[in-house]
Coordinates of C-alpha atoms in Angstrom, one line a residue:
X1 CA 72.7 9.7 94.8
X2 CA 70.0 8.2 97.2
X3 CA 69.3 4.2 97.4
X4 CA 66.1 5.2 96.0
X5 CA 67.5 6.7 92.9
X6 CA 70.0 4.2 92.7
X7 CA 66.7 1.1 92.6
X8 CA 65.1 3.4 89.8
X9 CA 68.3 3.3 88.2
X10 CA 69.2 -0.4 88.2
X11 CA 65.7 -0.8 86.8
X12 CA 65.8 1.0 84.2
X13 CA 69.6 -0.5 83.5
X14 CA 67.6 -3.9 83.7
X15 CA 64.8 -3.1 81.2
X16 CA 67.0 -1.1 78.3
X17 CA 69.6 -4.4 78.5
X18 CA 66.4 -6.8 78.3
X19 CA 64.9 -4.4 75.7
X20 CA 68.2 -4.0 73.3
X21 CA 68.6 -8.0 73.6
X22 CA 65.2 -8.8 72.2
X23 CA 65.6 -6.0 69.6
X24 CA 62.8 -3.8 71.0
X25 CA 62.5 -0.6 71.2
X26 CA 60.3 1.7 72.9
X27 CA 57.8 2.7 70.6
X28 CA 57.6 -0.9 69.2
X29 CA 57.1 -2.0 72.9
X30 CA 54.5 1.0 73.5
X31 CA 52.3 -0.1 70.1
X32 CA 52.5 -3.1 71.6
X33 CA 51.1 -2.2 74.7
X34 CA 48.3 -0.1 73.3
X35 CA 49.8 3.2 75.3
X36 CA 52.3 5.9 74.7
X37 CA 56.2 5.6 74.2
X38 CA 56.1 8.5 77.4
X39 CA 54.4 6.1 79.6
X40 CA 56.7 3.3 78.8
X41 CA 59.2 5.8 79.3
X42 CA 58.4 6.4 82.9
X43 CA 57.6 2.8 83.1
X44 CA 61.6 1.8 83.0
X45 CA 62.6 4.8 84.8
X46 CA 60.9 3.3 87.7
X47 CA 58.0 5.2 88.2
X48 CA 55.5 4.1 91.1
X49 CA 52.1 5.0 89.8
X50 CA 50.2 2.4 89.0
X51 CA 50.1 2.4 85.5
X52 CA 53.6 1.7 85.1
X53 CA 53.8 -0.6 87.7
X54 CA 51.0 -2.4 85.4
X55 CA 53.6 -1.8 82.2
X56 CA 56.8 -2.8 83.8
X57 CA 55.0 -6.5 84.8
X58 CA 53.7 -6.3 81.1
X59 CA 57.0 -5.4 79.8
X60 CA 58.6 -8.1 82.1
X61 CA 56.7 -10.3 80.6
X62 CA 57.3 -9.7 76.4
X63 CA 61.0 -9.0 77.3
X64 CA 61.2 -12.1 78.8
X65 CA 63.4 -11.3 82.3
X66 CA 63.7 -13.0 85.3
X67 CA 61.5 -11.2 88.3
X68 CA 63.1 -10.9 91.5
X69 CA 60.8 -11.6 94.7
X70 CA 61.1 -9.7 97.6

């Protein structure tokens, strides 16, 4: 596993953990954001397109997640 793949996996685990703690499913979050469940899935799996980045930023707020500063 490359460093980039490892980081994408860590992002996924962080989001899935936050979703479980908050009691949300991907479908519910997608409805809240006005997007598809597939797009939410791509976003939490670490996709780097602008829409996925925007979704991760919104999910971070919805799920009350800590953000890491670079």
